[in-house]
mmCIF file with all atom_site columns, C-alpha atoms in Angstrom:
data_model
loop_
_atom_site.group_PDB
_atom_site.id
_atom_site.type_symbol
_atom_site.label_atom_id
_atom_site.label_alt_id
_atom_site.label_comp_id
_atom_site.label_asym_id
_atom_site.label_entity_id
_atom_site.label_seq_id
_atom_site.pdbx_PDB_ins_code
_atom_site.Cartn_x
_atom_site.Cartn_y
_atom_site.Cartn_z
_atom_site.occupancy
_atom_site.B_iso_or_equiv
_atom_site.pdbx_formal_charge
_atom_site.auth_seq_id
_atom_site.auth_comp_id
_atom_site.auth_asym_id
_atom_site.auth_atom_id
_atom_site.pdbx_PDB_model_num
ATOM 1   C CA . UNK A 1 1   ? 23.364  -2.628  2.531  1.00 70.00 ? 1   UNK A CA 1
ATOM 2   C CA . UNK A 1 2   ? 20.294  -4.190  1.921  1.00 80.00 ? 2   UNK A CA 1
ATOM 3   C CA . UNK A 1 3   ? 16.831  -3.027  2.516  1.00 82.00 ? 3   UNK A CA 1
ATOM 4   C CA . UNK A 1 4   ? 14.502  -5.930  3.236  1.00 88.00 ? 4   UNK A CA 1
ATOM 5   C CA . UNK A 1 5   ? 10.743  -6.144  5.155  1.00 89.00 ? 5   UNK A CA 1
ATOM 6   C CA . UNK A 1 6   ? 12.770  -6.883  8.052  1.00 92.00 ? 6   UNK A CA 1
ATOM 7   C CA . UNK A 1 7   ? 14.916  -3.966  8.084  1.00 93.00 ? 7   UNK A CA 1
ATOM 8   C CA . UNK A 1 8   ? 11.029  -2.260  8.164  1.00 92.00 ? 8   UNK A CA 1
ATOM 9   C CA . UNK A 1 9   ? 10.323  -4.179  10.685 1.00 94.00 ? 9   UNK A CA 1
ATOM 10  C CA . UNK A 1 10  ? 13.080  -3.388  13.143 1.00 95.00 ? 10  UNK A CA 1
ATOM 11  C CA . UNK A 1 11  ? 12.910  0.416   12.538 1.00 94.00 ? 11  UNK A CA 1
ATOM 12  C CA . UNK A 1 12  ? 8.233   0.014   13.062 1.00 96.00 ? 12  UNK A CA 1
ATOM 13  C CA . UNK A 1 13  ? 9.445   -1.844  15.818 1.00 96.00 ? 13  UNK A CA 1
ATOM 14  C CA . UNK A 1 14  ? 12.171  0.518   17.734 1.00 96.00 ? 14  UNK A CA 1
ATOM 15  C CA . UNK A 1 15  ? 10.553  3.760   16.981 1.00 97.00 ? 15  UNK A CA 1
ATOM 16  C CA . UNK A 1 16  ? 9.680   5.958   19.613 1.00 97.00 ? 16  UNK A CA 1
ATOM 17  C CA . UNK A 1 17  ? 6.183   6.670   17.806 1.00 98.00 ? 17  UNK A CA 1
ATOM 18  C CA . UNK A 1 18  ? 3.226   4.771   18.383 1.00 99.00 ? 18  UNK A CA 1
ATOM 19  C CA . UNK A 1 19  ? 2.436   2.403   15.388 1.00 98.00 ? 19  UNK A CA 1
ATOM 20  C CA . UNK A 1 20  ? -0.355  0.952   14.700 1.00 98.00 ? 20  UNK A CA 1
ATOM 21  C CA . UNK A 1 21  ? -2.204  -0.840  11.462 1.00 98.00 ? 21  UNK A CA 1
ATOM 22  C CA . UNK A 1 22  ? -5.406  -2.075  11.352 1.00 98.00 ? 22  UNK A CA 1
ATOM 23  C CA . UNK A 1 23  ? -7.254  -3.874  8.647  1.00 98.00 ? 23  UNK A CA 1
ATOM 24  C CA . UNK A 1 24  ? -10.503 -2.584  6.221  1.00 97.00 ? 24  UNK A CA 1
ATOM 25  C CA . UNK A 1 25  ? -12.249 -4.208  9.375  1.00 98.00 ? 25  UNK A CA 1
ATOM 26  C CA . UNK A 1 26  ? -11.034 -2.253  11.720 1.00 98.00 ? 26  UNK A CA 1
ATOM 27  C CA . UNK A 1 27  ? -9.309  -4.672  13.178 1.00 99.00 ? 27  UNK A CA 1
ATOM 28  C CA . UNK A 1 28  ? -5.460  -4.233  14.883 1.00 99.00 ? 28  UNK A CA 1
ATOM 29  C CA . UNK A 1 29  ? -2.822  -6.477  13.027 1.00 98.00 ? 29  UNK A CA 1
ATOM 30  C CA . UNK A 1 30  ? 0.095   -4.344  13.985 1.00 98.00 ? 30  UNK A CA 1
ATOM 31  C CA . UNK A 1 31  ? 1.326   -3.043  17.124 1.00 98.00 ? 31  UNK A CA 1
ATOM 32  C CA . UNK A 1 32  ? 4.978   -1.737  18.340 1.00 98.00 ? 32  UNK A CA 1
ATOM 33  C CA . UNK A 1 33  ? 6.450   -1.303  21.159 1.00 98.00 ? 33  UNK A CA 1
ATOM 34  C CA . UNK A 1 34  ? 5.838   2.386   21.894 1.00 98.00 ? 34  UNK A CA 1
ATOM 35  C CA . UNK A 1 35  ? 2.503   1.535   21.367 1.00 99.00 ? 35  UNK A CA 1
ATOM 36  C CA . UNK A 1 36  ? 2.232   -0.425  24.036 1.00 99.00 ? 36  UNK A CA 1
ATOM 37  C CA . UNK A 1 37  ? 4.498   1.395   26.359 1.00 98.00 ? 37  UNK A CA 1
ATOM 38  C CA . UNK A 1 38  ? 1.257   4.130   24.928 1.00 98.00 ? 38  UNK A CA 1
ATOM 39  C CA . UNK A 1 39  ? -1.830  3.067   25.827 1.00 99.00 ? 39  UNK A CA 1
ATOM 40  C CA . UNK A 1 40  ? -0.350  -0.162  28.443 1.00 99.00 ? 40  UNK A CA 1
ATOM 41  C CA . UNK A 1 41  ? -2.257  -3.462  26.339 1.00 99.00 ? 41  UNK A CA 1
ATOM 42  C CA . UNK A 1 42  ? 0.765   -5.690  25.031 1.00 99.00 ? 42  UNK A CA 1
ATOM 43  C CA . UNK A 1 43  ? 0.991   -6.429  20.958 1.00 98.00 ? 43  UNK A CA 1
ATOM 44  C CA . UNK A 1 44  ? -0.833  -10.428 21.922 1.00 98.00 ? 44  UNK A CA 1
ATOM 45  C CA . UNK A 1 45  ? -3.469  -8.002  23.996 1.00 99.00 ? 45  UNK A CA 1
ATOM 46  C CA . UNK A 1 46  ? -3.987  -5.755  21.252 1.00 99.00 ? 46  UNK A CA 1
ATOM 47  C CA . UNK A 1 47  ? -3.553  -7.861  18.047 1.00 99.00 ? 47  UNK A CA 1
ATOM 48  C CA . UNK A 1 48  ? -6.534  -9.102  16.726 1.00 99.00 ? 48  UNK A CA 1
ATOM 49  C CA . UNK A 1 49  ? -8.790  -6.634  18.474 1.00 99.00 ? 49  UNK A CA 1
ATOM 50  C CA . UNK A 1 50  ? -10.676 -3.573  17.539 1.00 98.00 ? 50  UNK A CA 1
ATOM 51  C CA . UNK A 1 51  ? -9.602  -0.480  17.283 1.00 98.00 ? 51  UNK A CA 1
ATOM 52  C CA . UNK A 1 52  ? -12.205 0.119   19.756 1.00 97.00 ? 52  UNK A CA 1
ATOM 53  C CA . UNK A 1 53  ? -9.818  -1.106  21.932 1.00 98.00 ? 53  UNK A CA 1
ATOM 54  C CA . UNK A 1 54  ? -8.463  2.359   22.298 1.00 98.00 ? 54  UNK A CA 1
ATOM 55  C CA . UNK A 1 55  ? -10.808 4.965   21.519 1.00 98.00 ? 55  UNK A CA 1
ATOM 56  C CA . UNK A 1 56  ? -12.976 6.538   24.248 1.00 98.00 ? 56  UNK A CA 1
ATOM 57  C CA . UNK A 1 57  ? -16.710 5.511   24.098 1.00 97.00 ? 57  UNK A CA 1
ATOM 58  C CA . UNK A 1 58  ? -18.242 9.322   22.646 1.00 97.00 ? 58  UNK A CA 1
ATOM 59  C CA . UNK A 1 59  ? -15.471 9.224   19.334 1.00 97.00 ? 59  UNK A CA 1
ATOM 60  C CA . UNK A 1 60  ? -16.046 5.493   18.656 1.00 97.00 ? 60  UNK A CA 1
ATOM 61  C CA . UNK A 1 61  ? -18.706 5.860   15.337 1.00 97.00 ? 61  UNK A CA 1
ATOM 62  C CA . UNK A 1 62  ? -17.220 9.123   14.458 1.00 96.00 ? 62  UNK A CA 1
ATOM 63  C CA . UNK A 1 63  ? -14.774 6.741   14.205 1.00 96.00 ? 63  UNK A CA 1
ATOM 64  C CA . UNK A 1 64  ? -15.416 3.942   12.228 1.00 96.00 ? 64  UNK A CA 1
ATOM 65  C CA . UNK A 1 65  ? -17.789 6.199   10.048 1.00 96.00 ? 65  UNK A CA 1
ATOM 66  C CA . UNK A 1 66  ? -14.833 8.789   9.468  1.00 94.00 ? 66  UNK A CA 1
ATOM 67  C CA . UNK A 1 67  ? -12.216 4.813   9.125  1.00 96.00 ? 67  UNK A CA 1
ATOM 68  C CA . UNK A 1 68  ? -14.824 3.159   6.573  1.00 96.00 ? 68  UNK A CA 1
ATOM 69  C CA . UNK A 1 69  ? -14.580 6.353   4.634  1.00 95.00 ? 69  UNK A CA 1
ATOM 70  C CA . UNK A 1 70  ? -11.052 6.664   4.327  1.00 94.00 ? 70  UNK A CA 1
ATOM 71  C CA . UNK A 1 71  ? -11.300 2.800   2.950  1.00 95.00 ? 71  UNK A CA 1
ATOM 72  C CA . UNK A 1 72  ? -14.218 3.317   1.015  1.00 94.00 ? 72  UNK A CA 1
ATOM 73  C CA . UNK A 1 73  ? -12.553 6.874   -0.856 1.00 93.00 ? 73  UNK A CA 1
ATOM 74  C CA . UNK A 1 74  ? -8.967  5.541   -0.285 1.00 91.00 ? 74  UNK A CA 1
ATOM 75  C CA . UNK A 1 75  ? -8.084  8.512   0.433  1.00 90.00 ? 75  UNK A CA 1
ATOM 76  C CA . UNK A 1 76  ? -7.848  9.992   4.208  1.00 89.00 ? 76  UNK A CA 1
ATOM 77  C CA . UNK A 1 77  ? -9.135  13.226  5.183  1.00 86.00 ? 77  UNK A CA 1
ATOM 78  C CA . UNK A 1 78  ? -6.568  14.661  6.438  1.00 86.00 ? 78  UNK A CA 1
ATOM 79  C CA . UNK A 1 79  ? -3.712  14.030  3.581  1.00 84.00 ? 79  UNK A CA 1
ATOM 80  C CA . UNK A 1 80  ? -1.491  12.921  6.187  1.00 85.00 ? 80  UNK A CA 1
ATOM 81  C CA . UNK A 1 81  ? -1.740  16.118  8.050  1.00 93.00 ? 81  UNK A CA 1
ATOM 82  C CA . UNK A 1 82  ? -1.634  15.535  12.037 1.00 96.00 ? 82  UNK A CA 1
ATOM 83  C CA . UNK A 1 83  ? -4.601  15.890  14.136 1.00 96.00 ? 83  UNK A CA 1
ATOM 84  C CA . UNK A 1 84  ? -4.594  16.192  18.166 1.00 97.00 ? 84  UNK A CA 1
ATOM 85  C CA . UNK A 1 85  ? -7.553  13.277  19.505 1.00 96.00 ? 85  UNK A CA 1
ATOM 86  C CA . UNK A 1 86  ? -7.633  11.532  22.241 1.00 97.00 ? 86  UNK A CA 1
ATOM 87  C CA . UNK A 1 87  ? -7.437  7.740   23.424 1.00 98.00 ? 87  UNK A CA 1
ATOM 88  C CA . UNK A 1 88  ? -7.656  5.764   26.649 1.00 98.00 ? 88  UNK A CA 1
ATOM 89  C CA . UNK A 1 89  ? -4.877  3.898   27.947 1.00 98.00 ? 89  UNK A CA 1
ATOM 90  C CA . UNK A 1 90  ? -5.935  0.338   29.412 1.00 98.00 ? 90  UNK A CA 1
ATOM 91  C CA . UNK A 1 91  ? -6.219  1.703   33.363 1.00 98.00 ? 91  UNK A CA 1
ATOM 92  C CA . UNK A 1 92  ? -8.658  4.066   31.293 1.00 97.00 ? 92  UNK A CA 1
ATOM 93  C CA . UNK A 1 93  ? -7.075  7.271   31.259 1.00 97.00 ? 93  UNK A CA 1
ATOM 94  C CA . UNK A 1 94  ? -7.631  9.365   29.122 1.00 97.00 ? 94  UNK A CA 1
ATOM 95  C CA . UNK A 1 95  ? -4.692  9.888   26.758 1.00 98.00 ? 95  UNK A CA 1
ATOM 96  C CA . UNK A 1 96  ? -3.792  13.759  24.722 1.00 98.00 ? 96  UNK A CA 1
ATOM 97  C CA . UNK A 1 97  ? -2.196  11.913  21.395 1.00 98.00 ? 97  UNK A CA 1
ATOM 98  C CA . UNK A 1 98  ? -1.660  13.880  17.821 1.00 98.00 ? 98  UNK A CA 1
ATOM 99  C CA . UNK A 1 99  ? -2.093  10.745  15.201 1.00 97.00 ? 99  UNK A CA 1
ATOM 100 C CA . UNK A 1 100 ? -1.282  11.299  11.790 1.00 97.00 ? 100 UNK A CA 1
ATOM 101 C CA . UNK A 1 101 ? -3.042  8.359   9.244  1.00 95.00 ? 101 UNK A CA 1
ATOM 102 C CA . UNK A 1 102 ? -2.053  6.393   5.872  1.00 95.00 ? 102 UNK A CA 1
ATOM 103 C CA . UNK A 1 103 ? -4.235  4.640   3.224  1.00 96.00 ? 103 UNK A CA 1
ATOM 104 C CA . UNK A 1 104 ? -1.609  1.734   3.002  1.00 96.00 ? 104 UNK A CA 1
ATOM 105 C CA . UNK A 1 105 ? -3.105  0.349   -0.711 1.00 96.00 ? 105 UNK A CA 1
ATOM 106 C CA . UNK A 1 106 ? -1.811  -3.278  -2.083 1.00 95.00 ? 106 UNK A CA 1
ATOM 107 C CA . UNK A 1 107 ? 0.392   -1.816  -5.857 1.00 95.00 ? 107 UNK A CA 1
ATOM 108 C CA . UNK A 1 108 ? -3.203  -2.224  -7.570 1.00 95.00 ? 108 UNK A CA 1
ATOM 109 C CA . UNK A 1 109 ? -3.975  0.648   -5.455 1.00 92.00 ? 109 UNK A CA 1
ATOM 110 C CA . UNK A 1 110 ? -7.072  -1.881  -3.286 1.00 94.00 ? 110 UNK A CA 1
ATOM 111 C CA . UNK A 1 111 ? -7.442  -0.322  0.150  1.00 95.00 ? 111 UNK A CA 1
ATOM 112 C CA . UNK A 1 112 ? -5.307  -2.798  2.307  1.00 97.00 ? 112 UNK A CA 1
ATOM 113 C CA . UNK A 1 113 ? -6.205  -0.544  6.014  1.00 97.00 ? 113 UNK A CA 1
ATOM 114 C CA . UNK A 1 114 ? -4.919  1.320   7.881  1.00 97.00 ? 114 UNK A CA 1
ATOM 115 C CA . UNK A 1 115 ? -2.086  2.299   9.953  1.00 97.00 ? 115 UNK A CA 1
ATOM 116 C CA . UNK A 1 116 ? -1.448  5.555   12.198 1.00 97.00 ? 116 UNK A CA 1
ATOM 117 C CA . UNK A 1 117 ? 1.270   6.948   13.640 1.00 98.00 ? 117 UNK A CA 1
ATOM 118 C CA . UNK A 1 118 ? 0.682   8.224   17.644 1.00 98.00 ? 118 UNK A CA 1
ATOM 119 C CA . UNK A 1 119 ? 2.929   10.589  19.938 1.00 98.00 ? 119 UNK A CA 1
ATOM 120 C CA . UNK A 1 120 ? 1.333   11.191  23.929 1.00 98.00 ? 120 UNK A CA 1
ATOM 121 C CA . UNK A 1 121 ? 0.841   14.947  24.187 1.00 97.00 ? 121 UNK A CA 1
ATOM 122 C CA . UNK A 1 122 ? -0.850  14.374  26.922 1.00 96.00 ? 122 UNK A CA 1
ATOM 123 C CA . UNK A 1 123 ? 2.082   16.189  30.118 1.00 93.00 ? 123 UNK A CA 1
ATOM 124 C CA . UNK A 1 124 ? 1.951   18.969  27.097 1.00 93.00 ? 124 UNK A CA 1
ATOM 125 C CA . UNK A 1 125 ? -1.872  20.433  26.344 1.00 92.00 ? 125 UNK A CA 1
ATOM 126 C CA . UNK A 1 126 ? -2.484  19.652  29.968 1.00 90.00 ? 126 UNK A CA 1
ATOM 127 C CA . UNK A 1 127 ? 0.608   22.471  30.778 1.00 88.00 ? 127 UNK A CA 1
ATOM 128 C CA . UNK A 1 128 ? -1.538  24.990  28.422 1.00 86.00 ? 128 UNK A CA 1
ATOM 129 C CA . UNK A 1 129 ? -4.658  24.947  29.572 1.00 82.00 ? 129 UNK A CA 1
ATOM 130 C CA . UNK A 1 130 ? -2.977  25.077  33.729 1.00 79.00 ? 130 UNK A CA 1
ATOM 131 C CA . UNK A 1 131 ? -1.203  28.838  31.758 1.00 77.00 ? 131 UNK A CA 1
ATOM 132 C CA . UNK A 1 132 ? -4.177  29.422  30.212 1.00 73.00 ? 132 UNK A CA 1
ATOM 133 C CA . UNK A 1 133 ? -7.186  29.073  33.922 1.00 65.00 ? 133 UNK A CA 1
ATOM 134 C CA . UNK A 1 134 ? -3.856  30.314  35.418 1.00 58.00 ? 134 UNK A CA 1
ATOM 135 C CA . UNK A 1 135 ? -3.910  33.619  32.199 1.00 60.00 ? 135 UNK A CA 1
ATOM 136 C CA . UNK A 1 136 ? -8.063  33.777  32.586 1.00 62.00 ? 136 UNK A CA 1
ATOM 137 C CA . UNK A 1 137 ? -7.937  33.881  36.208 1.00 54.00 ? 137 UNK A CA 1
ATOM 138 C CA . UNK A 1 138 ? -4.537  36.441  37.066 1.00 50.00 ? 138 UNK A CA 1
ATOM 139 C CA . UNK A 1 139 ? -6.800  38.598  34.242 1.00 59.00 ? 139 UNK A CA 1
ATOM 140 C CA . UNK A 1 140 ? -9.996  38.728  36.059 1.00 55.00 ? 140 UNK A CA 1
ATOM 141 C CA . UNK A 1 141 ? -8.512  40.454  39.001 1.00 61.00 ? 141 UNK A CA 1
#
């Protein structure tokens, strides 16, 4: 099998997790089909727009600061570990997403931007919260 950029593109397009790449100015440059499904925006709608498109307003300043710091320092704070955060669907619905981030660098080490892989965990988080609420209510009786 010949491993080519075309094969890498097929993998990105067919993987079930959302894959997003944003350049150093936080502009979306790559948005796969799973990102379309998760966030509700087509690639045509998302590519060329800022990441604020899917970041809830109250998290935007912190995200932008963290993004800029990662680009400047050449490393992410989480070092590839998944993190739970909030995101916004095109409809305005708030999502819980588990994300991993990676700084993408050129061969000379210069930061090109950041890649994120996201998975919707809204149903799981809401179920856990409901279970905790029932447990709390039951223990109060």
